[in-house]
CSV table of C-alpha atoms in Angstrom, one decimal:
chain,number,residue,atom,x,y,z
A,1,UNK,CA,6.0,-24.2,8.2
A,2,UNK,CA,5.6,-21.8,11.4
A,3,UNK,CA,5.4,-18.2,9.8
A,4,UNK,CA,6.0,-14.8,12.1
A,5,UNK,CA,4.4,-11.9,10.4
A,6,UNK,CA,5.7,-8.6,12.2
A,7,UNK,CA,4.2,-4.8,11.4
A,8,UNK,CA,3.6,-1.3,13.0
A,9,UNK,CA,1.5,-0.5,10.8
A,10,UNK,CA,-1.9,-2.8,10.2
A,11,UNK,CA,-4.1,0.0,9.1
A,12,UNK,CA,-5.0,0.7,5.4
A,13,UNK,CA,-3.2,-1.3,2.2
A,14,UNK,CA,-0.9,-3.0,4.8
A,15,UNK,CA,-3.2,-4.7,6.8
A,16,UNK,CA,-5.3,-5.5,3.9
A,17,UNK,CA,-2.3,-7.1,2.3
A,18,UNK,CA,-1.3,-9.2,4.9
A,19,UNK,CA,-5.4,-10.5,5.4
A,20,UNK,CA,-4.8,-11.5,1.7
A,21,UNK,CA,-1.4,-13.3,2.3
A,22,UNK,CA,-2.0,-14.9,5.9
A,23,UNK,CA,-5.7,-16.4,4.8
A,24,UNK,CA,-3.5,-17.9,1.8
A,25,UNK,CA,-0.9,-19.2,4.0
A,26,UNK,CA,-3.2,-20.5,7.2
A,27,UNK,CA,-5.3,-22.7,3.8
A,28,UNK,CA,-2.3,-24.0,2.6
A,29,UNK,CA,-1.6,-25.4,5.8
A,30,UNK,CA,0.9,-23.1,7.3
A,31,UNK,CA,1.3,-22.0,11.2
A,32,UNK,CA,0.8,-18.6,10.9
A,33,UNK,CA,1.6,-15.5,14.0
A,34,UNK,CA,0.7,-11.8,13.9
A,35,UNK,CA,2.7,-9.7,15.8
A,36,UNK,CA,1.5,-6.1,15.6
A,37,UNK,CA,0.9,-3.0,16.9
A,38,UNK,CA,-2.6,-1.1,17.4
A,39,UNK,CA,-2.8,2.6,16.2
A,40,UNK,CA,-5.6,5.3,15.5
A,41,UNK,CA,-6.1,4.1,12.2
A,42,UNK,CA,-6.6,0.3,13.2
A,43,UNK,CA,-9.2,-1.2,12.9
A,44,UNK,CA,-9.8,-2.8,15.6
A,45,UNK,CA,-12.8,-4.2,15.7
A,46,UNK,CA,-12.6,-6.1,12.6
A,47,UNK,CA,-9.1,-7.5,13.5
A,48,UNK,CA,-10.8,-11.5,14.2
A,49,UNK,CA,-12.6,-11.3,11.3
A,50,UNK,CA,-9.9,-10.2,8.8
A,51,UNK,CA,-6.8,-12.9,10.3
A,52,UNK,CA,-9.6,-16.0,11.1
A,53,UNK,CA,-7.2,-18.7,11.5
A,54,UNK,CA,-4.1,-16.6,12.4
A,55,UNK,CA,-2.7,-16.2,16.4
A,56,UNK,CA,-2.2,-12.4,17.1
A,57,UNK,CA,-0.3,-10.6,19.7
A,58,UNK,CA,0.0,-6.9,20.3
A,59,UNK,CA,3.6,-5.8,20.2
A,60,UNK,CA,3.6,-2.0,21.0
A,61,UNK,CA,5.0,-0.3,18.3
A,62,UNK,CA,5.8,3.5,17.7
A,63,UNK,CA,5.9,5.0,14.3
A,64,UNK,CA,8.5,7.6,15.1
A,65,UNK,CA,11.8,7.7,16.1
A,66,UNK,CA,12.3,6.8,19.8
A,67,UNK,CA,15.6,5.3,20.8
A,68,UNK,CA,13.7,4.1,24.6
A,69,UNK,CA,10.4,2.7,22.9
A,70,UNK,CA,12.2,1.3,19.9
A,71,UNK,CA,14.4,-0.6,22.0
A,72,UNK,CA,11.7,-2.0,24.4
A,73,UNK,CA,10.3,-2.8,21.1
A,74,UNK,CA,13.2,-5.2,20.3
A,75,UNK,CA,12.9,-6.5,23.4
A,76,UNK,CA,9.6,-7.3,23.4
A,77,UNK,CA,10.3,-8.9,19.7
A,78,UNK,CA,13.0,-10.7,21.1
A,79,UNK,CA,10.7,-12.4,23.7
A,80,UNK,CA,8.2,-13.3,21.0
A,81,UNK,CA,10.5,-14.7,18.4
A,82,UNK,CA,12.0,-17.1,21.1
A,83,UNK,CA,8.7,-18.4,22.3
A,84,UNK,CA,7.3,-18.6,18.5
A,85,UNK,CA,10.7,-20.4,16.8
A,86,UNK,CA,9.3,-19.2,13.8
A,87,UNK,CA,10.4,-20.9,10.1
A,88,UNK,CA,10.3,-17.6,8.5
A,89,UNK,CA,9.9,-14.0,10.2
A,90,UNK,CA,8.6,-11.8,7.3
A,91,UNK,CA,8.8,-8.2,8.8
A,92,UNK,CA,6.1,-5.3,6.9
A,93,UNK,CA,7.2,-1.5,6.8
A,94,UNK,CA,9.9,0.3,7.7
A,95,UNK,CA,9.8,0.4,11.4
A,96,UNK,CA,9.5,-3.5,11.9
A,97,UNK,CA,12.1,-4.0,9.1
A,98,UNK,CA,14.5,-2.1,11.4
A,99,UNK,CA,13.4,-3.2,14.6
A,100,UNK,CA,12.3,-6.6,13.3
A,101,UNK,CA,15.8,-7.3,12.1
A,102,UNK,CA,17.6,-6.3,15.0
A,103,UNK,CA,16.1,-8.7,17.4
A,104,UNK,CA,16.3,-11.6,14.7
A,105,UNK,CA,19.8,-11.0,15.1
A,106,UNK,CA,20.1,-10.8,18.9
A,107,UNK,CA,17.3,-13.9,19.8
A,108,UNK,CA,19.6,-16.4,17.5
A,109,UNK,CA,16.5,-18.4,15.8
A,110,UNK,CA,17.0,-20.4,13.1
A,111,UNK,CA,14.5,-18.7,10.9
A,112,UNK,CA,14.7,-17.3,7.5
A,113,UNK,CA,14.3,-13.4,7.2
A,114,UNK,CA,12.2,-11.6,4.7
A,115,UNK,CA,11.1,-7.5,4.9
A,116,UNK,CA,8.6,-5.9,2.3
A,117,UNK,CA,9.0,-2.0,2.8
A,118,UNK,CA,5.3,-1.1,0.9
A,119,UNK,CA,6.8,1.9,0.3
A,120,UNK,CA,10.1,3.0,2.2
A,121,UNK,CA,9.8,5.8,4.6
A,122,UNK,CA,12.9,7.8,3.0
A,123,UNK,CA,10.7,8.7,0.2
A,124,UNK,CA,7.7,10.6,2.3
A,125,UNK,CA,7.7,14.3,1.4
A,126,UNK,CA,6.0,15.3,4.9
A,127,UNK,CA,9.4,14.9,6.7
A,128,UNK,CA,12.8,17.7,6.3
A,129,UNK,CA,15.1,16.2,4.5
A,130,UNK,CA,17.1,15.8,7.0
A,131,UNK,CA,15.0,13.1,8.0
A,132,UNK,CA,14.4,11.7,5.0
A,133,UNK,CA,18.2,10.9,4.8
A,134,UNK,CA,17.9,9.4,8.3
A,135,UNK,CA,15.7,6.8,7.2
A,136,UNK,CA,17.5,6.1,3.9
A,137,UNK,CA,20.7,6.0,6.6
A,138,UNK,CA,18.4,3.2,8.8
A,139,UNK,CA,17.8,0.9,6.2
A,140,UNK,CA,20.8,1.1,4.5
A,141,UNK,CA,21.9,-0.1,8.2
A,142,UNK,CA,19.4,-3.0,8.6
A,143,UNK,CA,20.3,-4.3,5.1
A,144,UNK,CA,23.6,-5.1,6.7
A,145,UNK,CA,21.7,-7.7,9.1
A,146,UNK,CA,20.9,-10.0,6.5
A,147,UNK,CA,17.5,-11.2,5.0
A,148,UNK,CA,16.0,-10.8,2.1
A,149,UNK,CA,14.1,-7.3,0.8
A,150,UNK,CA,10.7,-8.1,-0.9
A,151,UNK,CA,9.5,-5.0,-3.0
A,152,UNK,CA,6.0,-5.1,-3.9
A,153,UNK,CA,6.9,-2.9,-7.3
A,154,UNK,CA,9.3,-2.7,-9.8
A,155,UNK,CA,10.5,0.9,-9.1
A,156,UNK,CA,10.5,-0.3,-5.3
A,157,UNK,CA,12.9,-2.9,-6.3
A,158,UNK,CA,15.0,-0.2,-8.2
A,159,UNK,CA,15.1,1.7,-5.0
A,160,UNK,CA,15.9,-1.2,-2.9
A,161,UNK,CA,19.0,-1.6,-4.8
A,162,UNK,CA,20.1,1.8,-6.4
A,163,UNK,CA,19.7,3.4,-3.0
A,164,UNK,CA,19.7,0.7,0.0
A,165,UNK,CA,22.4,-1.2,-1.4
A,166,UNK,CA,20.5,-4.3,-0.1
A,167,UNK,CA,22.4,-7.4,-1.6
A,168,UNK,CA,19.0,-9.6,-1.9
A,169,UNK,CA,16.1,-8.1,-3.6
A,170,UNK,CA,12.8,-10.2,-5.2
A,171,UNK,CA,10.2,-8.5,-7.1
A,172,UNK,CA,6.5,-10.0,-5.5
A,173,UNK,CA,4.3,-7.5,-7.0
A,174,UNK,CA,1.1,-6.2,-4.7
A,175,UNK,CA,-2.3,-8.2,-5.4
A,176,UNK,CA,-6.0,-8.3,-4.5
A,177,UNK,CA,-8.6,-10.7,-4.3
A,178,UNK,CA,-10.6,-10.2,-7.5
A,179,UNK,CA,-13.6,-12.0,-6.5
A,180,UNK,CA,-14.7,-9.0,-4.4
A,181,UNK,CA,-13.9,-6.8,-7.2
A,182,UNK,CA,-17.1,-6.0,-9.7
A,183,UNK,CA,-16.8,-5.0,-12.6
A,184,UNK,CA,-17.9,-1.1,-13.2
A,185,UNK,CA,-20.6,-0.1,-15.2
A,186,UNK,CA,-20.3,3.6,-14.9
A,187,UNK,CA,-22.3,5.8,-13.5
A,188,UNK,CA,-25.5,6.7,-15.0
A,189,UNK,CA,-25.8,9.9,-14.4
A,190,UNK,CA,-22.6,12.5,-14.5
A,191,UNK,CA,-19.2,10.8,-14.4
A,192,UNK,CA,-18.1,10.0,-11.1
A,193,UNK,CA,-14.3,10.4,-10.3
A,194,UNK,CA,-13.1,8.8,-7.1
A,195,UNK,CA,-9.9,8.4,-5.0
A,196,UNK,CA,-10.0,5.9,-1.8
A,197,UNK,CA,-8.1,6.1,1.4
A,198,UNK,CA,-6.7,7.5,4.5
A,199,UNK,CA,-7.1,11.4,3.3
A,200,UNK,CA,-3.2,12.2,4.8
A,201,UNK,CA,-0.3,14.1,3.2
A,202,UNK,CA,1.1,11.3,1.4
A,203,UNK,CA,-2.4,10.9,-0.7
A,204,UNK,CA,-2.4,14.8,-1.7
A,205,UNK,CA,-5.7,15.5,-1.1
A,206,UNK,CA,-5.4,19.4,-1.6
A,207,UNK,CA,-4.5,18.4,-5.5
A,208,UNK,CA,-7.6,16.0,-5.5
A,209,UNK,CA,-10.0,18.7,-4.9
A,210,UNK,CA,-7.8,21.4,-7.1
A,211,UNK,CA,-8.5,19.0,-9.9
A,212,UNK,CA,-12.2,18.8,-8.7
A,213,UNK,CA,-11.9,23.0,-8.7
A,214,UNK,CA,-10.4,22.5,-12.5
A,215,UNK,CA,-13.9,20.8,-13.9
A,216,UNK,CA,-15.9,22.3,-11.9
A,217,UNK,CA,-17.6,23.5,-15.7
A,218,UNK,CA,-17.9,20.1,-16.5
A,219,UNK,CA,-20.4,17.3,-15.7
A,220,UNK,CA,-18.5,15.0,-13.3
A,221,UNK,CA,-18.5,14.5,-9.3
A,222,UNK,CA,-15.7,13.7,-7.5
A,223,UNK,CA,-15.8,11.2,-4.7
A,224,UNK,CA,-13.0,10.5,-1.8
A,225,UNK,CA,-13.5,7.2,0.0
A,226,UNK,CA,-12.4,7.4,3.3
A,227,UNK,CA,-11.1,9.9,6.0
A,228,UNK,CA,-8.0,11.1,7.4
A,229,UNK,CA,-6.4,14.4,9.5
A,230,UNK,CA,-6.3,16.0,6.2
A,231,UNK,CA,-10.0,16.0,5.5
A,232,UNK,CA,-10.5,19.7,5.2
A,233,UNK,CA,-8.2,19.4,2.1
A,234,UNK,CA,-11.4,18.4,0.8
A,235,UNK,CA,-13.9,20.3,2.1
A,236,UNK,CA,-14.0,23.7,0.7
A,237,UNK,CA,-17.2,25.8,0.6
A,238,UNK,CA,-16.4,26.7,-2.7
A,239,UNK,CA,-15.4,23.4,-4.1
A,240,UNK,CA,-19.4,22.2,-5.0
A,241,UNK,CA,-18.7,18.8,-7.1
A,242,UNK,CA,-16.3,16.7,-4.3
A,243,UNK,CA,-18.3,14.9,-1.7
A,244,UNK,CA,-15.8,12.9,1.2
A,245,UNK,CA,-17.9,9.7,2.3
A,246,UNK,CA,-15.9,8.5,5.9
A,247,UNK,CA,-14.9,5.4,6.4
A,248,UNK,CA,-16.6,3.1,4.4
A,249,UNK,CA,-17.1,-0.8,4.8
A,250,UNK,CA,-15.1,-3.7,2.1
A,251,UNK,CA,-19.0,-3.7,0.6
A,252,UNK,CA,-19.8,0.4,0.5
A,253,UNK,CA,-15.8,0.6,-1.7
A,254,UNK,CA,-17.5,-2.3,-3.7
A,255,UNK,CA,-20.3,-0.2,-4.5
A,256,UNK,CA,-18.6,3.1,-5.4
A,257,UNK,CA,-16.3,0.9,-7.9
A,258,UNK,CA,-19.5,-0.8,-9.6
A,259,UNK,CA,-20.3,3.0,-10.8
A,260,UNK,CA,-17.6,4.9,-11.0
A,261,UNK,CA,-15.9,5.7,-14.5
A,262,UNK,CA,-11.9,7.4,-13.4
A,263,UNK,CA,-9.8,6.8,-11.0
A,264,UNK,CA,-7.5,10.1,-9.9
A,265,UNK,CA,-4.8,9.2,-7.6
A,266,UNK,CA,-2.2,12.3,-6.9
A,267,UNK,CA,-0.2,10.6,-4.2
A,268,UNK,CA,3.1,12.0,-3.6
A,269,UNK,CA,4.8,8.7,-2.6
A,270,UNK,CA,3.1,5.1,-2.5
A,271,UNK,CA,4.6,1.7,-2.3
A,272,UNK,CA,2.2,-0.5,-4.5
A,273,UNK,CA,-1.6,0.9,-4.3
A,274,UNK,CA,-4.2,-1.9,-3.3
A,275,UNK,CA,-6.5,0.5,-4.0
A,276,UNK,CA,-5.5,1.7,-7.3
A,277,UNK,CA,-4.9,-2.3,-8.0
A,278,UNK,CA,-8.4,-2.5,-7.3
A,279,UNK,CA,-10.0,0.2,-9.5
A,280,UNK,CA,-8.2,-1.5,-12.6
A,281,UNK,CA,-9.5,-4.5,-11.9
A,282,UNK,CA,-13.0,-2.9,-12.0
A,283,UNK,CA,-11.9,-1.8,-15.0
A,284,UNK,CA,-11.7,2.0,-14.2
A,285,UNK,CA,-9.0,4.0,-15.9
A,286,UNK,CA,-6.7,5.7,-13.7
A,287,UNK,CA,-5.2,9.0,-13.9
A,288,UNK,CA,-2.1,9.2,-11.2
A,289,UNK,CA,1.3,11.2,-10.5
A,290,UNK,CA,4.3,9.9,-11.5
A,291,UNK,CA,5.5,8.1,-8.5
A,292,UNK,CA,6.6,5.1,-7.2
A,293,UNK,CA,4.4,2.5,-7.0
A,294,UNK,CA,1.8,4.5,-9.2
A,295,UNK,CA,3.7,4.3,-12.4
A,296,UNK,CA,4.0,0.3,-11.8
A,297,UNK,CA,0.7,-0.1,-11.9
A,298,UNK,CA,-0.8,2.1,-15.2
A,299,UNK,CA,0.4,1.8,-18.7
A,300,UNK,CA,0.6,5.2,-19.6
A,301,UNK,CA,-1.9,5.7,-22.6
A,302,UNK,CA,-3.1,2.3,-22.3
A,303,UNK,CA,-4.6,1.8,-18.8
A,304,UNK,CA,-4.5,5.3,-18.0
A,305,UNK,CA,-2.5,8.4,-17.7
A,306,UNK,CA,0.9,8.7,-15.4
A,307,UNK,CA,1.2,12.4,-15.1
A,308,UNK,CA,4.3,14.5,-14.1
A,309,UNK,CA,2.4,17.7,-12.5
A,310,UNK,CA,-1.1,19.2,-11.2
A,311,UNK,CA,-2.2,20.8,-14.3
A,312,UNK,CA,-1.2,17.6,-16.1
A,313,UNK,CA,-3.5,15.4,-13.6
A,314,UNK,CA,-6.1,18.3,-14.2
A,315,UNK,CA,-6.1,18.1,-17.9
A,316,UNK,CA,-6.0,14.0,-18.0
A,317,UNK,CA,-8.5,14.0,-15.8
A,318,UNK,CA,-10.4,16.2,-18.3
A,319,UNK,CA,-9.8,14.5,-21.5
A,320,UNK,CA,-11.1,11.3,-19.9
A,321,UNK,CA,-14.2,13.2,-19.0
A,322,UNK,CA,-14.8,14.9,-21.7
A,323,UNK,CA,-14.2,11.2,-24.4
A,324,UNK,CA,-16.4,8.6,-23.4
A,325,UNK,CA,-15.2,5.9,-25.5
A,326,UNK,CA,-11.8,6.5,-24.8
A,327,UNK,CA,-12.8,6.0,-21.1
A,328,UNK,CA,-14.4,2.7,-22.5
A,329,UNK,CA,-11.1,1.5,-24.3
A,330,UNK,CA,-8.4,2.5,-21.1
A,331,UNK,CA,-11.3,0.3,-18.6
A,332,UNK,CA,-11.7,-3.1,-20.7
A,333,UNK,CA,-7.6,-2.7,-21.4
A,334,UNK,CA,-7.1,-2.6,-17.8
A,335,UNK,CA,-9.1,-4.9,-16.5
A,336,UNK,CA,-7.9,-7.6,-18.9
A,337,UNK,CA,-4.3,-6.8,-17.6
A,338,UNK,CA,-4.8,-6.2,-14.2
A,339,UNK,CA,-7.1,-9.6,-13.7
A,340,UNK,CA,-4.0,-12.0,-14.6
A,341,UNK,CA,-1.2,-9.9,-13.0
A,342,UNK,CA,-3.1,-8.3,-10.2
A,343,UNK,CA,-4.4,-11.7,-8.9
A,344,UNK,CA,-3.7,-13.2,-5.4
A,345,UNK,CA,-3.3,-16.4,-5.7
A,346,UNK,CA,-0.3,-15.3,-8.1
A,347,UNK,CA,1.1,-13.5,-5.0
A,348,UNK,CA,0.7,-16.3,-2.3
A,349,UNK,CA,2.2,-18.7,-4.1
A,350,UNK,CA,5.4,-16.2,-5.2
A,351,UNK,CA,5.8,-15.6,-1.6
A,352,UNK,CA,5.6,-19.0,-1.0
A,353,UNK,CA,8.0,-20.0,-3.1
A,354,UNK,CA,10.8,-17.4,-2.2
A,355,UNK,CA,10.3,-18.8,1.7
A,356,UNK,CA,11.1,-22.2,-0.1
A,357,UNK,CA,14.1,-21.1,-2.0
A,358,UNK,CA,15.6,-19.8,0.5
A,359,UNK,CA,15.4,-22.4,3.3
């Protein structure tokens, strides 16, 4: 099977995702294409290392809304899909599941359509609302193209439907690979609270370091792995127990996980957290907001907390410093849950299977 693989966006939980799903595909036999665009967050460097096996070409891409680049765009996709003759074209995020679509409609390839949002862009709270109901307006225009939506969550799928009206939704939840994942053993020393990722609007890092502010009295240290345009969010001189590392290698996350003890995620929107997929697999109890994507992941009580405001992160956060074996309990509950449903080869071979059944 010849598989297209089309983003904008290979930075962050999207690229890592498709890594994960195009190493599975290229070992199971599978012609596999890349088609993507490079932006400040890529990593560029690392691009032949993460997609060994896989052909990639650069399609320029722009995130925003430009009717004169988003149709050279579809040209160029156009171009691409007609040299490739691709089985399947399975397009990643919102812009190449608009864009994507269209020129799978004007090139006329036989080719099976598929388009995971991880995490649509109607929901991002750093837009007006006006534009927020222009991208809700976009995809509820590209599900009239055809295809298939994969959500990689439950309330995603919900979405998908409630909102975008899309006729054909399938539920492939988000995955890691879990042999890179070690188990934590805590830190030794004061309990270490982390977060991990771009440090951007969508993450929240402002409430992050006002939780930080919030146990400042107690003995816990709050770590951010990563960087990001919002990384004086974090960095306030009075703020004395929050430490921002940069951008840190596959290994250096490994690390931090081995010893950390909570897991505080206060994104405002998400799609399906890789990241917070990975900290439960360490077997690190999560405290998060209630959003989508978030709440997929944690049973609430069980796994960790899924919190409705600020002061209710701050004061989860608290209790699971303050209760050691409760800590203990929430971390071996999630790691036994999260290492059957959380594991990849689960998710290649659903994805598989939905290119299959619907051939």
């Amino acid at each position: 099977m010849k598989i297209l693989h089309v983003t904008e966006s290979l930075g962050a939980g999207v690229g890592h995702f498709l890594a994960l799903v195009t190493r599975g595909q290229v070992a199971a036999g599978h012609d596999v294409v890349l088609a993507h665009s490079i932006r400040a967050d890529t990593q560029v460097a690392e691009l032949d290392a993460q997609f060994k096996g896989v052909r990639r070409v650069v399609v320029p891409m722009v995130t925003e809304v430009s009717l004169i680049q988003d149709a050279l765009s579809v040209f160029r996709l156009v171009r691409l899909m007609r040299a490739v003759q691709p089985d399947v074209i399975h397009l990643h995020s919102s812009k190449a599941g608009v864009l994507g679509r269209v020129a799978a409609r004007m090139c006329g390839v036989r080719a099976q359509v598929f388009y995971s949002p991880h995490g649509f862009a109607f929901l991002r709270q750093d837009v007006s609302s006006n534009k927020q109901k222009l991208f809700l307006w976009f995809e509820q225009l590209a599900a009239k193209l055809g295809g298939n939506l994969v959500a990689c969550s439950r309330s995603e799928a919900d979405l998908a439907r409630a909102q975008v009206h899309h006729p054909r939704v399938h539920l492939v939840e988000n995955a890691t690979d879990l042999s890179e994942i070690p188990l934590t053993t805590g830190s030794p020393h004061q309990v270490k609270v982390i977060n991990a990722g771009r440090v951007c609007y969508q993450k929240a890092p402002w409430q992050f370091r006002k939780v930080a502010d919030a146990c400042a009295n107690l003995s816990a240290h709050f770590v951010w792995l990563g960087a990001g345009d919002l990384a004086a969010e974090l960095q306030s001189a009075a703020t004395k127990n929050l430490t921002l590392t940069g951008w840190l290698t596959r290994a250096d996350v490994a690390k931090h996980l081995a010893d950390a003890d909570i897991f505080l995620m206060p994104s405002l929107w998400e799609g399906m957290p890789l990241a917070l997929i990975e900290a439960q697999a360490a077997g690190i109890p999560a405290v998060v907001s209630n959003v989508v994507g978030c709440k997929d992941v944690i049973e609430d009580g069980v796994t960790g907390f899924v919190c409705d405001s600020e002061d209710g992160l701050a004061a989860r956060t608290r209790q699971l410093i303050e209760d050691p074996l409760l800590r203990k309990r929430m971390g071996e509950n999630a790691a036994r849950i999260a290492r059957t449903r959380f594991s990849v080869g689960r998710m290649n071979d659903e994805i598989l299977r939905l290119y299959a059944a619907n051939d």
